[in-house]
Each structure stands twice: as C-alpha cells, then as structure tokens.
Amino acid sequence: MKIPYNLWHPVLLSKELRAKPSKFRRFGLDFVFWRDAQGQPHAFPDRCPHLGASLSQGSVVDGKLVCPFHGFEFDSSGQCAHIPANGVSGKIPAGMECDHYDCVEQYGFIWLWMGDAPATGSPAYFAEIAAGFQTYDSVVEAPVNYSRAIENQLDCAHLPFVHKTTIGAGGRSFVDGPYVEEFENGINTWVFNRIDSGDAQLSQSELRARAAAIVPSLQLLFPSLWLLNISENFKNFIAFVPVDERTTRFYIRACHKVSVPLIRQLYELVLGLSNKFILGQDLRIIANITPQFSLDSTSDRLIGADRAIVAYRRWLAKHALEIGSVGKKIIPIELSEK
C-alpha cells in the first residue's frame, strides 16, 4: 500500500499501549509496540530475527524486549543484548537485530515515523485543542482506505444526502465555494453551504473576504489529522490510522469545555454515541467506493465543491510511496560456535 512518507503518523492512543508488548497492524505491517523501563514507547516489526517468532508474545525484562521462543533480548534500539543459549559472555552474531522505528508519545497518542529519511521535528497537532479542552476519545475501525476516509471529511457536498437526518438536516445542498487555503503542513477549508435559491455561486474573492473574519470550518494537518470547528467551546477531531489497504482505524476525539464531573460524563456519553452514529452514516457509503485508494482512480470527475479533495490529492500524489518489505536488510549470520 502507499502512504505519505517521511512524516510522523499517529498510530495508537497512549492508553492502548500498556506494560506488556502488544501487536498492532498498521500500514499493512505487523508491529510489536512496547515500553521500556522508563515507559518510553518503541516499535519493531513483530518478528524475531532469529527464527521469526512473534515478539508481541514475549515480555519486557529490565527494560529489554524478550523473545518468547528462545529468550533473545533486544534493547530499545533493536540490538540483541543477550542470547541465553550462548551464555552471558557469548558472542552476539552480526546482524542479530530488529528493525527499529522511531516512536514518540505526545498529545495522548503514540506516533511512528514512517520513511527512509531520519526522523525530524515533532508530530503535527492542533494548537487550538492542545490545551484548555476536555477530551473524550472513541474508536471505530472500518473497511475503508484511509484516503477515502480523509476525503470524506473534506467533502462539504454530501451532508444533506448522507446525513439528512443528522448534521445535514435543512437541505443546504447548494455549495458556495468552498474556499480552500493550502499551506505547507495542511489544508484549511471554509464551508458556506446554503439552500438553493437559484442565485449564482459567490466568487472565490468574495468567499476569501468572508473567510478572513472567521476560523476555518474544516482543517487538515498532514498526514492524517482532521478538525471540525463547531464553536469556540466544541470541536471534533479525528486521527485516521491506516491498518491496511482496506481498513482504517478512526480515533475520534470530542473536544469540549464541560468540566463538572457528572455532567461531563453524561455529555461525553452522548457525544461518543452521536459521533459513532454519524460516522456510521458515512461508512455505509465510503466503504463501497471504488477504487479504494483515491489516487488509483482514473475516472473520478471532480466539481468545484471538491476543491479540498483536489488539494489533498495533489499533496498525497507528491508524498505517498509504496511501503517496502519489513526488513531493512539481510545480513548473513555467522554461528558463534566454531
């Protein structure tokens, strides 16, 4: 599958990674995620380089990941630190190491660097919700490619049809614009939908003047973070995490300012159910779109209302690369015994 390369990708909620090593499939690959003695996250392919055992079935001992098959120990950089069969003073064969993927933990997520360049900078996140908001996370996994899932959340023309009983009620099917601004790290979209009264659409210059006075309706930070600005006190966030070519995990974060404990619990319960129901309306349609990966399409005929989708595809075409094999290299192993 193709994904944007040389970027930090959100892959897990922090609370999903506990003390025990855990297997998670991301980008069509099986990873073992684990925490060292200091609680720092690490990610290797879920395969011991010795005989291919699943490292996620192992354990963490003294800050090292221990294979369940023969007890090989790997440090946080992936280097083999001990082979029990060779003894404490035994030789570690050259090449007995795990590929290591850079990991950081920020904003309640575990982030993975996917790419062939060294990891740089920090994960992108929305400053608007980084502080001052209460948050409630819910998770949905669905049979849809991440590209179509992201495009769906940039699509302002589907609301009165897919969501006519919820957020699309009111019949505002006429799309002025939208007005879209592209920048290095993302896309901002201002939505001006209204009921069709027979008037002509406003020009982009007219929409630009309107947009200058208000926050964007929709924001996308590359590679996969989306924010819906509903009001100053309520925003919806989604991190789109590719599981494989046909599966996406949606990490939905409702951001609000209700702080009274009991009221907050009830409010978040309603928000979680509402967000899942509305997403379910989307999934009924987008899970059946063909082809699944949007850049594979040669027959989509886009219209003016698709400006944000066009901007996303333009960026994706520049940054998406085919994932190679899990292993970086194969080194002949020399036996320690002579």
Short mmCIF file of C-alpha atoms in Angstrom, two decimals:
data_model
loop_
_atom_site.label_atom_id
_atom_site.label_comp_id
_atom_site.label_asym_id
_atom_site.label_seq_id
_atom_site.Cartn_x
_atom_site.Cartn_y
_atom_site.Cartn_z
CA MET A 1 0.00 0.00 0.00
CA LYS A 2 1.01 3.62 -0.46
CA ILE A 3 1.29 6.04 2.46
CA PRO A 4 2.80 9.51 2.92
CA TYR A 5 6.48 9.03 3.72
CA ASN A 6 8.94 10.87 6.00
CA LEU A 7 6.27 12.06 8.41
CA TRP A 8 5.09 11.33 11.95
CA HIS A 9 1.93 9.20 11.86
CA PRO A 10 -0.40 8.75 14.83
CA VAL A 11 -0.83 5.00 15.31
CA LEU A 12 -2.21 4.34 18.81
CA LEU A 13 -3.81 6.04 21.75
CA SER A 14 -1.34 6.20 24.62
CA LYS A 15 -3.70 4.20 26.80
CA GLU A 16 -3.69 1.34 24.29
CA LEU A 17 -0.02 0.62 25.00
CA ARG A 18 0.47 -0.78 28.48
CA ALA A 19 3.43 -2.52 30.10
CA LYS A 20 3.05 -5.75 28.12
CA PRO A 21 4.25 -5.87 24.49
CA SER A 22 1.34 -5.59 22.07
CA LYS A 23 0.84 -6.44 18.42
CA PHE A 24 -0.84 -3.90 16.18
CA ARG A 25 -1.25 -3.98 12.42
CA ARG A 26 -0.50 -0.64 10.79
CA PHE A 27 0.16 0.23 7.13
CA GLY A 28 -0.32 -3.43 6.26
CA LEU A 29 2.59 -4.44 8.55
CA ASP A 30 2.57 -6.20 11.92
CA PHE A 31 4.38 -4.25 14.64
CA VAL A 32 5.22 -5.01 18.24
CA PHE A 33 4.87 -1.91 20.39
CA TRP A 34 6.38 -1.95 23.88
CA ARG A 35 7.52 0.33 26.69
CA ASP A 36 10.98 0.26 28.23
CA ALA A 37 11.79 0.65 31.94
CA GLN A 38 11.23 4.42 31.69
CA GLY A 39 7.87 3.95 29.99
CA GLN A 40 9.11 5.18 26.61
CA PRO A 41 7.39 3.57 23.59
CA HIS A 42 9.24 1.56 20.96
CA ALA A 43 8.21 -0.22 17.77
CA PHE A 44 9.78 -3.16 15.94
CA PRO A 45 8.41 -5.49 13.28
CA ASP A 46 6.62 -8.28 15.16
CA ARG A 47 9.20 -10.86 14.16
CA CYS A 48 12.28 -12.10 15.96
CA PRO A 49 15.27 -12.05 13.58
CA HIS A 50 16.34 -15.47 14.90
CA LEU A 51 13.55 -17.80 13.74
CA GLY A 52 10.63 -15.47 13.15
CA ALA A 53 8.72 -15.82 16.43
CA SER A 54 6.14 -13.17 17.33
CA LEU A 55 7.87 -10.75 19.71
CA SER A 56 4.50 -9.46 20.92
CA GLN A 57 4.07 -12.79 22.70
CA GLY A 58 7.18 -12.05 24.72
CA SER A 59 7.82 -9.83 27.73
CA VAL A 60 9.81 -6.83 28.89
CA VAL A 61 12.52 -7.63 31.44
CA ASP A 62 14.91 -4.99 32.80
CA GLY A 63 13.89 -2.64 30.01
CA LYS A 64 14.55 -5.12 27.19
CA LEU A 65 12.15 -6.95 24.91
CA VAL A 66 12.48 -10.71 25.38
CA CYS A 67 11.53 -13.19 22.65
CA PRO A 68 9.15 -15.92 23.91
CA PHE A 69 10.81 -18.64 21.79
CA HIS A 70 14.48 -18.70 22.84
CA GLY A 71 14.77 -15.75 25.23
CA PHE A 72 16.77 -13.45 22.95
CA GLU A 73 16.84 -9.95 24.49
CA PHE A 74 16.64 -6.76 22.44
CA ASP A 75 17.32 -3.25 23.67
CA SER A 76 15.34 -0.17 22.70
CA SER A 77 17.46 0.38 19.57
CA GLY A 78 16.72 -3.16 18.34
CA GLN A 79 20.19 -4.51 19.07
CA CYS A 80 20.38 -8.02 20.50
CA ALA A 81 21.82 -7.72 24.01
CA HIS A 82 21.77 -11.35 25.12
CA ILE A 83 21.35 -14.86 23.71
CA PRO A 84 20.75 -17.29 26.59
CA ALA A 85 21.96 -20.29 24.57
CA ASN A 86 25.32 -18.57 24.06
CA GLY A 87 25.76 -17.65 27.73
CA VAL A 88 26.34 -14.30 29.38
CA SER A 89 29.78 -13.95 27.80
CA GLY A 90 28.80 -15.46 24.46
CA LYS A 91 29.15 -13.77 21.11
CA ILE A 92 26.21 -11.96 19.56
CA PRO A 93 26.27 -12.75 15.81
CA ALA A 94 26.48 -9.80 13.46
CA GLY A 95 23.08 -8.83 12.08
CA MET A 96 21.10 -10.23 15.02
CA GLU A 97 18.96 -7.12 15.37
CA CYS A 98 15.39 -5.90 14.92
CA ASP A 99 14.48 -3.03 12.64
CA HIS A 100 13.69 -0.07 14.86
CA TYR A 101 11.03 2.53 14.06
CA ASP A 102 11.28 5.90 15.79
CA CYS A 103 8.44 6.49 18.26
CA VAL A 104 7.31 9.42 20.37
CA GLU A 105 4.39 9.93 22.72
CA GLN A 106 2.57 13.26 22.59
CA TYR A 107 -0.99 14.59 22.85
CA GLY A 108 -2.32 11.26 24.10
CA PHE A 109 -1.04 9.36 21.03
CA ILE A 110 1.86 7.12 20.10
CA TRP A 111 3.42 8.43 16.88
CA LEU A 112 5.51 6.43 14.42
CA TRP A 113 7.99 7.83 11.92
CA MET A 114 7.45 6.16 8.54
CA GLY A 115 10.05 6.93 5.96
CA ASP A 116 13.56 6.47 4.67
CA ALA A 117 14.87 9.78 5.99
CA PRO A 118 15.91 10.27 9.64
CA ALA A 119 13.08 11.35 11.94
CA THR A 120 12.88 15.13 12.29
CA GLY A 121 10.74 17.65 14.12
CA SER A 122 7.69 16.88 16.23
CA PRO A 123 4.29 15.44 15.33
CA ALA A 124 1.81 17.97 13.94
CA TYR A 125 -1.17 18.74 16.16
CA PHE A 126 -3.81 21.44 16.52
CA ALA A 127 -2.74 24.13 18.97
CA GLU A 128 -6.43 25.04 19.38
CA ILE A 129 -7.14 21.84 21.28
CA ALA A 130 -3.74 21.10 22.80
CA ALA A 131 -4.76 22.94 25.98
CA GLY A 132 -7.95 24.23 27.57
CA PHE A 133 -10.27 21.49 26.34
CA GLN A 134 -11.69 18.40 27.97
CA THR A 135 -11.44 15.46 25.57
CA TYR A 136 -13.27 12.19 25.09
CA ASP A 137 -11.86 9.53 22.78
CA SER A 138 -13.80 6.87 20.92
CA VAL A 139 -12.55 4.39 18.34
CA VAL A 140 -14.10 2.94 15.19
CA GLU A 141 -12.39 0.52 12.79
CA ALA A 142 -13.94 0.18 9.35
CA PRO A 143 -13.32 -1.44 5.92
CA VAL A 144 -12.27 1.68 4.04
CA ASN A 145 -8.97 3.01 2.70
CA TYR A 146 -7.56 5.94 4.67
CA SER A 147 -7.50 8.20 1.59
CA ARG A 148 -11.24 7.90 1.01
CA ALA A 149 -11.89 8.32 4.74
CA ILE A 150 -9.95 11.59 4.81
CA GLU A 151 -11.54 12.86 1.61
CA ASN A 152 -14.98 12.17 3.03
CA GLN A 153 -14.28 14.57 5.90
CA LEU A 154 -13.17 17.24 3.41
CA ASP A 155 -16.33 16.79 1.34
CA CYS A 156 -18.89 19.51 2.04
CA ALA A 157 -21.43 18.47 -0.62
CA HIS A 158 -22.53 15.10 0.80
CA LEU A 159 -24.04 16.35 4.06
CA PRO A 160 -27.71 16.85 3.02
CA PHE A 161 -27.77 13.40 1.41
CA VAL A 162 -25.71 11.12 3.65
CA HIS A 163 -26.59 12.96 6.87
CA LYS A 164 -30.06 14.25 6.09
CA THR A 165 -31.39 13.06 9.48
CA THR A 166 -28.46 14.48 11.48
CA ILE A 167 -25.87 17.14 10.68
CA GLY A 168 -27.16 17.56 7.10
CA ALA A 169 -30.74 18.35 8.05
CA GLY A 170 -32.07 21.53 6.49
CA GLY A 171 -31.39 20.84 2.84
CA ARG A 172 -28.39 23.14 2.42
CA SER A 173 -27.31 21.41 -0.79
CA PHE A 174 -26.03 24.50 -2.62
CA VAL A 175 -22.27 24.88 -2.15
CA ASP A 176 -20.70 28.32 -2.25
CA GLY A 177 -17.09 27.51 -2.83
CA PRO A 178 -15.84 26.10 -0.62
CA TYR A 179 -12.95 28.45 -0.04
CA VAL A 180 -9.74 26.48 0.44
CA GLU A 181 -6.26 27.55 1.50
CA GLU A 182 -3.31 25.18 1.17
CA PHE A 183 -0.18 25.57 3.28
CA GLU A 184 2.94 23.50 3.83
CA ASN A 185 1.52 21.34 6.61
CA GLY A 186 -2.15 21.12 5.71
CA ILE A 187 -5.39 22.44 4.24
CA ASN A 188 -7.93 24.90 5.67
CA THR A 189 -11.47 24.86 4.31
CA TRP A 190 -14.29 27.33 4.85
CA VAL A 191 -17.75 25.89 4.14
CA PHE A 192 -20.60 28.17 3.03
CA ASN A 193 -23.43 25.78 2.15
CA ARG A 194 -26.98 27.12 1.81
CA ILE A 195 -30.41 26.27 0.47
CA ASP A 196 -30.57 26.57 -3.31
CA SER A 197 -32.48 29.75 -4.13
CA GLY A 198 -31.42 29.99 -7.76
CA ASP A 199 -28.69 32.54 -7.09
CA ALA A 200 -25.27 32.24 -8.66
CA GLN A 201 -22.38 30.99 -6.59
CA LEU A 202 -20.25 33.60 -4.88
CA SER A 203 -16.81 34.16 -6.37
CA GLN A 204 -13.64 32.94 -4.70
CA SER A 205 -12.64 36.55 -3.94
CA GLU A 206 -15.98 37.13 -2.19
CA LEU A 207 -15.56 33.93 -0.20
CA ARG A 208 -11.98 34.87 0.68
CA ALA A 209 -13.23 38.11 2.20
CA ARG A 210 -15.78 36.21 4.28
CA ALA A 211 -13.21 33.65 5.38
CA ALA A 212 -10.79 36.31 6.61
CA ALA A 213 -13.08 37.08 9.54
CA ILE A 214 -13.75 33.54 10.77
CA VAL A 215 -11.90 30.34 11.64
CA PRO A 216 -11.88 27.56 9.04
CA SER A 217 -14.80 25.16 9.16
CA LEU A 218 -12.53 22.16 8.48
CA GLN A 219 -8.81 21.77 8.99
CA LEU A 220 -6.46 19.01 7.90
CA LEU A 221 -2.92 18.62 9.19
CA PHE A 222 -0.80 16.23 7.17
CA PRO A 223 -0.66 13.33 7.08
CA SER A 224 -3.95 12.44 8.79
CA LEU A 225 -5.36 14.81 11.43
CA TRP A 226 -8.74 16.48 10.90
CA LEU A 227 -10.53 19.12 12.96
CA LEU A 228 -14.12 20.34 12.71
CA ASN A 229 -14.58 23.77 14.32
CA ILE A 230 -18.17 23.66 15.51
CA SER A 231 -17.86 26.51 18.02
CA GLU A 232 -15.33 28.13 20.34
CA ASN A 233 -16.19 25.58 23.01
CA PHE A 234 -16.75 22.44 20.94
CA LYS A 235 -14.63 20.81 18.25
CA ASN A 236 -14.42 17.33 16.75
CA PHE A 237 -11.07 15.77 15.94
CA ILE A 238 -10.23 12.58 14.02
CA ALA A 239 -6.90 10.83 13.51
CA PHE A 240 -7.12 8.47 10.52
CA VAL A 241 -4.83 5.50 11.08
CA PRO A 242 -4.24 3.05 8.20
CA VAL A 243 -4.43 -0.56 9.38
CA ASP A 244 -4.00 -1.95 5.89
CA GLU A 245 -5.05 -1.07 2.36
CA ARG A 246 -8.72 -1.70 3.06
CA THR A 247 -9.02 -0.86 6.75
CA THR A 248 -8.81 2.41 8.67
CA ARG A 249 -8.95 3.00 12.39
CA PHE A 250 -10.72 6.24 13.31
CA TYR A 251 -9.60 7.85 16.56
CA ILE A 252 -12.38 10.33 17.28
CA ARG A 253 -11.72 12.97 19.93
CA ALA A 254 -14.59 15.17 21.08
CA CYS A 255 -13.15 18.41 22.49
CA HIS A 256 -15.33 20.45 24.84
CA LYS A 257 -15.26 22.66 27.95
CA VAL A 258 -17.76 20.92 30.21
CA SER A 259 -15.84 20.28 33.44
CA VAL A 260 -18.46 19.37 36.09
CA PRO A 261 -17.76 15.63 36.60
CA LEU A 262 -21.23 14.07 36.40
CA ILE A 263 -22.45 16.41 33.66
CA ARG A 264 -19.23 15.81 31.77
CA GLN A 265 -19.68 12.02 31.91
CA LEU A 266 -23.22 12.22 30.56
CA TYR A 267 -22.23 14.76 27.93
CA GLU A 268 -19.32 12.63 26.71
CA LEU A 269 -21.51 9.54 26.57
CA VAL A 270 -23.91 11.35 24.26
CA LEU A 271 -21.03 12.77 22.19
CA GLY A 272 -19.45 9.36 21.74
CA LEU A 273 -22.69 7.74 20.62
CA SER A 274 -23.51 10.65 18.33
CA ASN A 275 -20.08 10.68 16.67
CA LYS A 276 -20.20 6.94 16.03
CA PHE A 277 -23.73 7.15 14.59
CA ILE A 278 -22.81 9.99 12.23
CA LEU A 279 -19.63 8.21 11.13
CA GLY A 280 -21.72 5.11 10.52
CA GLN A 281 -23.79 7.08 8.01
CA ASP A 282 -20.57 7.93 6.16
CA LEU A 283 -19.19 4.41 6.27
CA ARG A 284 -22.30 2.97 4.65
CA ILE A 285 -21.28 4.88 1.52
CA ILE A 286 -17.49 5.21 1.54
CA ALA A 287 -16.82 1.55 2.36
CA ASN A 288 -18.20 0.75 -1.11
CA ILE A 289 -16.36 3.40 -3.12
CA THR A 290 -14.14 2.05 -5.89
CA PRO A 291 -11.24 2.03 -6.22
CA GLN A 292 -10.41 2.14 -2.54
CA PHE A 293 -7.21 4.21 -2.82
CA SER A 294 -8.26 7.51 -4.30
CA LEU A 295 -5.12 8.04 -6.39
CA ASP A 296 -5.84 4.77 -8.20
CA SER A 297 -8.94 6.30 -9.72
CA THR A 298 -8.78 7.37 -13.35
CA SER A 299 -12.49 8.02 -13.70
CA ASP A 300 -13.46 10.37 -10.86
CA ARG A 301 -14.94 13.56 -12.33
CA LEU A 302 -14.47 16.31 -9.76
CA ILE A 303 -16.51 19.52 -9.42
CA GLY A 304 -15.98 22.89 -7.74
CA ALA A 305 -17.36 21.64 -4.43
CA ASP A 306 -14.42 19.19 -4.35
CA ARG A 307 -11.72 21.85 -4.00
CA ALA A 308 -10.45 20.50 -0.68
CA ILE A 309 -10.34 16.95 -2.08
CA VAL A 310 -8.35 18.20 -5.07
CA ALA A 311 -5.89 19.89 -2.71
CA TYR A 312 -5.50 16.71 -0.66
CA ARG A 313 -4.93 14.53 -3.72
CA ARG A 314 -2.34 16.97 -5.03
CA TRP A 315 -0.42 16.71 -1.74
CA LEU A 316 -0.86 12.92 -1.49
CA ALA A 317 0.46 12.40 -5.01
CA LYS A 318 3.69 14.16 -4.01
CA HIS A 319 4.24 12.31 -0.74
CA ALA A 320 2.73 8.82 -0.98
CA LEU A 321 5.18 5.99 -1.58
CA GLU A 322 4.80 2.23 -1.71
CA ILE A 323 5.78 0.54 1.53
CA GLY A 324 8.69 -1.84 1.04
CA SER A 325 9.43 -5.05 2.90
CA VAL A 326 9.51 -5.02 6.69
CA GLY A 327 13.20 -5.83 6.92
CA LYS A 328 15.74 -3.18 6.00
CA LYS A 329 18.47 -5.63 5.11
CA ILE A 330 19.53 -9.25 5.33
CA ILE A 331 22.93 -9.94 6.83
CA PRO A 332 24.46 -13.43 6.74
CA ILE A 333 24.61 -14.78 10.28
CA GLU A 334 27.86 -16.33 11.43
CA LEU A 335 27.47 -19.05 14.04
CA SER A 336 29.21 -18.29 17.32
CA GLU A 337 30.42 -21.90 17.57
CA LYS A 338 33.47 -22.85 15.59
#
